[in-house]
Amino acid sequence: MHNLILLGPPGAGKGTQAERISEIYGIPHLSTGDIFRDNLKRGTELGLKAKEYMDRGELVPDEVVIGIVRSRLAEPDCEKGFVLDGFPRTVAQADALKGMLAEMGKPIHHVLNIQVPDETVVERLTARRTCRSCGAVYHLRFNPPREEGKCDACGGELYVRDDDREETVRTRLEEYRAKTQPLIEYYRAEGLLRDIEGGASMEEVLSSIRKVLE
Ligand code: AMP
């Protein structure tokens, strides 16, 4: 069984790696960002509340996020383990998580700290282009569309997501540095931190993670 936390700046590849870990080990992928985006798509009150913060690149208030994670972790599929992606992001969230897991009698096995330099983060996120119609994702340099501004798959218009704009990416990084980075020492002190070099290819990063888990 694996109870895992993925830590790292935006653009570190947490979502991509969490998806693979979820498939390989058969455990649910819990992404608070995905939960907010899904709520926004469905127009729920939670989605609209989160949008104010997300669009500015700021963190959603702790009390909102903590409640969501508490009920998600209590669902039966989390009995097999879980991979948390994008939570906790503050010390208050980490303390709350510790309390709820203790109540449920669940340990944290590893905190995977995916390390990438700031410049890589900005480069990865600002070069991302998303199709408005089908959601396909491109990278201007590493995976460009055949025709500029147009989706290869469906011909839809490519755009820059609001929170991928350079100003917003900078704010997301500042939020990370001020509020989330302290969790590295927090989990190191608990003996749970495993450093992963995240600047390599997706397959190489995955293989470093598998070495830690196996
Ligand atoms: P992500 O998809 O993980 O990059 O999250 C996108 C946005 O959702 C973040 O920039 C925050 O505004 C919000 N968000 C996601 N997870 C959290 C969290 N644990 N605490 C606060 N805000 C969050």
Short mmCIF file of C-alpha atoms and ligand atoms in Angstrom, two decimals:
data_model
loop_
_atom_site.label_atom_id
_atom_site.label_comp_id
_atom_site.label_asym_id
_atom_site.label_seq_id
_atom_site.Cartn_x
_atom_site.Cartn_y
_atom_site.Cartn_z
CA MET A 1 0.00 0.00 0.00
CA HIS A 2 1.21 3.50 -0.81
CA ASN A 3 0.00 6.68 0.91
CA LEU A 4 1.87 9.38 -0.98
CA ILE A 5 2.23 13.14 -1.18
CA LEU A 6 3.73 14.92 -4.20
CA LEU A 7 5.45 18.19 -3.36
CA GLY A 8 7.00 20.64 -5.82
CA PRO A 9 6.44 23.97 -7.58
CA PRO A 10 3.76 24.46 -10.26
CA GLY A 11 5.03 22.98 -13.51
CA ALA A 12 7.15 20.35 -11.73
CA GLY A 13 5.10 17.62 -13.40
CA LYS A 14 3.17 16.55 -10.29
CA GLY A 15 -0.07 15.99 -12.20
CA THR A 16 1.59 13.93 -14.92
CA GLN A 17 3.50 11.76 -12.44
CA ALA A 18 0.49 11.36 -10.14
CA GLU A 19 -1.55 10.07 -13.09
CA ARG A 20 1.11 7.43 -13.88
CA ILE A 21 1.54 6.40 -10.23
CA SER A 22 -2.23 6.04 -9.96
CA GLU A 23 -2.33 3.68 -12.99
CA ILE A 24 0.68 1.62 -11.98
CA TYR A 25 -0.20 1.08 -8.31
CA GLY A 26 -4.00 1.18 -8.63
CA ILE A 27 -4.47 4.00 -6.12
CA PRO A 28 -6.62 7.12 -6.56
CA HIS A 29 -5.06 10.40 -7.72
CA LEU A 30 -6.32 13.23 -5.49
CA SER A 31 -5.69 16.64 -7.07
CA THR A 32 -7.23 19.64 -5.34
CA GLY A 33 -6.61 21.73 -8.49
CA ASP A 34 -8.57 19.18 -10.58
CA ILE A 35 -11.40 19.20 -8.02
CA PHE A 36 -11.61 23.01 -8.30
CA ARG A 37 -11.46 23.00 -12.13
CA ASP A 38 -14.14 20.31 -12.26
CA ASN A 39 -16.38 22.32 -9.92
CA LEU A 40 -15.84 25.42 -12.03
CA LYS A 41 -16.83 23.58 -15.21
CA ARG A 42 -20.04 22.47 -13.49
CA GLY A 43 -20.63 26.00 -12.18
CA THR A 44 -20.88 25.01 -8.49
CA GLU A 45 -20.55 27.53 -5.66
CA LEU A 46 -17.21 25.97 -4.67
CA GLY A 47 -15.93 26.33 -8.24
CA LEU A 48 -16.90 30.00 -8.43
CA LYS A 49 -15.31 30.73 -5.05
CA ALA A 50 -12.04 28.98 -6.01
CA LYS A 51 -11.91 30.76 -9.39
CA GLU A 52 -11.31 34.18 -7.78
CA TYR A 53 -8.09 32.92 -6.25
CA MET A 54 -6.98 30.60 -9.06
CA ASP A 55 -7.21 33.32 -11.73
CA ARG A 56 -4.87 35.50 -9.68
CA GLY A 57 -2.46 32.61 -9.04
CA GLU A 58 -3.18 32.76 -5.30
CA LEU A 59 -3.94 29.91 -2.94
CA VAL A 60 -7.55 29.13 -2.08
CA PRO A 61 -8.14 29.61 1.71
CA ASP A 62 -7.10 26.68 3.90
CA GLU A 63 -10.54 26.03 5.42
CA VAL A 64 -12.05 25.53 1.94
CA VAL A 65 -9.37 23.09 0.80
CA ILE A 66 -9.09 21.12 4.03
CA GLY A 67 -12.80 20.24 4.13
CA ILE A 68 -12.66 18.89 0.58
CA VAL A 69 -9.66 16.68 1.25
CA ARG A 70 -11.13 15.38 4.51
CA SER A 71 -14.26 14.06 2.79
CA ARG A 72 -12.32 12.74 -0.22
CA LEU A 73 -9.89 10.73 1.97
CA ALA A 74 -12.84 9.15 3.79
CA GLU A 75 -14.12 7.57 0.55
CA PRO A 76 -13.68 3.79 0.27
CA ASP A 77 -11.24 3.85 -2.70
CA CYS A 78 -8.63 5.52 -0.44
CA GLU A 79 -8.43 2.31 1.62
CA LYS A 80 -5.98 1.04 -1.04
CA GLY A 81 -3.76 4.10 -0.68
CA PHE A 82 -3.67 7.48 -2.41
CA VAL A 83 -1.44 9.96 -4.18
CA LEU A 84 -2.06 13.55 -3.11
CA ASP A 85 -1.14 16.10 -5.81
CA GLY A 86 -1.24 19.79 -4.87
CA PHE A 87 -2.17 19.22 -1.22
CA PRO A 88 -0.94 20.15 1.33
CA ARG A 89 0.31 23.56 0.19
CA THR A 90 0.60 25.31 3.59
CA VAL A 91 1.75 24.32 7.08
CA ALA A 92 -1.86 24.67 8.32
CA GLN A 93 -2.96 22.16 5.63
CA ALA A 94 -0.13 19.78 6.57
CA ASP A 95 -1.12 19.95 10.27
CA ALA A 96 -4.77 19.32 9.37
CA LEU A 97 -3.78 16.38 7.18
CA LYS A 98 -1.70 14.91 9.98
CA GLY A 99 -4.71 15.16 12.33
CA MET A 100 -7.20 13.59 9.92
CA LEU A 101 -4.89 10.72 8.95
CA ALA A 102 -4.18 10.00 12.63
CA GLU A 103 -7.93 9.81 13.26
CA MET A 104 -8.29 7.39 10.34
CA GLY A 105 -5.29 5.36 11.50
CA LYS A 106 -3.42 5.92 8.22
CA PRO A 107 0.30 6.72 7.95
CA ILE A 108 2.04 8.81 5.26
CA HIS A 109 4.64 6.59 3.59
CA HIS A 110 6.59 9.03 1.41
CA VAL A 111 6.62 12.72 0.50
CA LEU A 112 8.12 12.95 -3.00
CA ASN A 113 9.74 16.34 -3.44
CA ILE A 114 10.02 16.98 -7.20
CA GLN A 115 12.73 19.56 -7.76
CA VAL A 116 12.91 21.80 -10.85
CA PRO A 117 14.52 25.22 -11.29
CA ASP A 118 12.28 28.34 -11.44
CA GLU A 119 13.25 29.07 -15.03
CA THR A 120 12.10 25.62 -16.13
CA VAL A 121 8.75 26.22 -14.43
CA VAL A 122 8.15 29.54 -16.18
CA GLU A 123 9.33 28.11 -19.49
CA ARG A 124 7.09 25.04 -19.24
CA LEU A 125 3.93 26.89 -18.22
CA THR A 126 4.16 29.98 -20.43
CA ALA A 127 4.92 27.88 -23.53
CA ARG A 128 1.83 25.75 -22.93
CA ARG A 129 -1.04 26.20 -25.40
CA THR A 130 -4.42 24.56 -24.88
CA CYS A 131 -7.15 23.86 -27.40
CA ARG A 132 -10.38 25.67 -26.57
CA SER A 133 -12.48 22.97 -28.21
CA CYS A 134 -10.96 19.62 -27.26
CA GLY A 135 -8.52 20.48 -24.40
CA ALA A 136 -5.41 19.05 -26.16
CA VAL A 137 -2.17 20.50 -24.78
CA TYR A 138 0.87 21.67 -26.80
CA HIS A 139 4.27 23.11 -25.95
CA LEU A 140 5.53 25.75 -28.38
CA ARG A 141 9.04 24.27 -28.48
CA PHE A 142 8.84 20.60 -27.43
CA ASN A 143 5.47 19.69 -28.92
CA PRO A 144 4.34 22.48 -31.29
CA PRO A 145 1.13 22.33 -33.38
CA ARG A 146 1.63 21.83 -37.14
CA GLU A 147 -0.09 25.14 -37.84
CA GLU A 148 0.40 28.08 -35.49
CA GLY A 149 -2.57 28.74 -33.22
CA LYS A 150 -4.54 25.76 -34.51
CA CYS A 151 -5.15 22.36 -32.92
CA ASP A 152 -3.77 19.37 -34.90
CA ALA A 153 -6.50 17.11 -33.59
CA CYS A 154 -9.64 19.16 -34.19
CA GLY A 155 -8.63 22.48 -35.80
CA GLY A 156 -9.80 24.39 -32.69
CA GLU A 157 -8.26 27.64 -31.49
CA LEU A 158 -5.21 27.39 -29.21
CA TYR A 159 -5.09 29.75 -26.22
CA VAL A 160 -3.08 30.50 -23.09
CA ARG A 161 -4.89 29.44 -19.91
CA ASP A 162 -5.43 32.40 -17.54
CA ASP A 163 -3.24 30.93 -14.85
CA ASP A 164 -0.44 30.11 -17.34
CA ARG A 165 0.18 33.79 -18.18
CA GLU A 166 3.64 34.93 -17.17
CA GLU A 167 2.40 37.40 -14.47
CA THR A 168 0.20 34.69 -12.94
CA VAL A 169 2.95 32.07 -13.13
CA ARG A 170 5.21 34.48 -11.18
CA THR A 171 2.52 34.86 -8.49
CA ARG A 172 2.05 31.09 -8.32
CA LEU A 173 5.80 30.72 -7.81
CA GLU A 174 5.84 33.39 -5.09
CA GLU A 175 2.97 31.65 -3.32
CA TYR A 176 4.88 28.38 -3.60
CA ARG A 177 8.05 29.90 -2.14
CA ALA A 178 6.33 31.69 0.73
CA LYS A 179 3.75 29.11 1.76
CA THR A 180 4.56 25.65 0.36
CA GLN A 181 8.36 25.48 0.37
CA PRO A 182 8.44 25.38 4.23
CA LEU A 183 6.81 21.94 3.94
CA ILE A 184 10.11 20.54 2.64
CA GLU A 185 11.72 21.05 6.06
CA TYR A 186 8.48 20.04 7.80
CA TYR A 187 8.48 16.61 6.17
CA ARG A 188 12.27 16.24 6.24
CA ALA A 189 12.06 16.60 10.03
CA GLU A 190 9.54 13.76 10.07
CA GLY A 191 11.87 11.55 8.03
CA LEU A 192 9.38 11.32 5.14
CA LEU A 193 11.02 13.49 2.47
CA ARG A 194 12.43 11.86 -0.70
CA ASP A 195 14.10 14.24 -3.18
CA ILE A 196 13.38 13.55 -6.86
CA GLU A 197 15.22 15.28 -9.71
CA GLY A 198 12.32 16.64 -11.79
CA GLY A 199 14.19 18.35 -14.65
CA ALA A 200 14.68 15.06 -16.55
CA SER A 201 12.25 13.45 -19.01
CA MET A 202 8.88 12.20 -17.82
CA GLU A 203 10.01 8.55 -18.01
CA GLU A 204 13.23 9.24 -16.07
CA VAL A 205 11.36 11.07 -13.32
CA LEU A 206 8.87 8.20 -13.09
CA SER A 207 11.67 5.69 -12.79
CA SER A 208 13.27 7.66 -9.89
CA ILE A 209 9.91 7.63 -8.14
CA ARG A 210 9.46 3.87 -8.68
CA LYS A 211 12.90 3.25 -7.17
CA VAL A 212 11.77 5.00 -3.99
CA LEU A 213 8.49 3.07 -3.84
CA GLU A 214 9.96 -0.34 -4.60
P1 AMP B 1 -2.88 23.06 -9.46
O1 AMP B 1 -3.72 22.43 -10.51
O2 AMP B 1 -2.45 22.10 -8.37
O3 AMP B 1 -1.73 23.85 -10.01
O4 AMP B 1 -3.82 24.12 -8.71
C1 AMP B 1 -4.38 25.22 -9.40
C2 AMP B 1 -4.84 26.29 -8.41
O5 AMP B 1 -5.83 25.75 -7.52
C3 AMP B 1 -3.76 26.82 -7.49
O6 AMP B 1 -2.99 27.83 -8.11
C4 AMP B 1 -4.61 27.34 -6.33
O7 AMP B 1 -5.23 28.57 -6.65
C5 AMP B 1 -5.69 26.29 -6.22
N1 AMP B 1 -5.28 25.19 -5.30
C6 AMP B 1 -5.08 23.88 -5.63
N2 AMP B 1 -4.71 23.16 -4.54
C7 AMP B 1 -4.66 24.03 -3.50
C8 AMP B 1 -4.35 23.91 -2.11
N3 AMP B 1 -3.96 22.74 -1.58
N4 AMP B 1 -4.41 25.04 -1.34
C9 AMP B 1 -4.78 26.21 -1.87
N5 AMP B 1 -5.09 26.40 -3.15
C10 AMP B 1 -5.04 25.33 -3.98
#
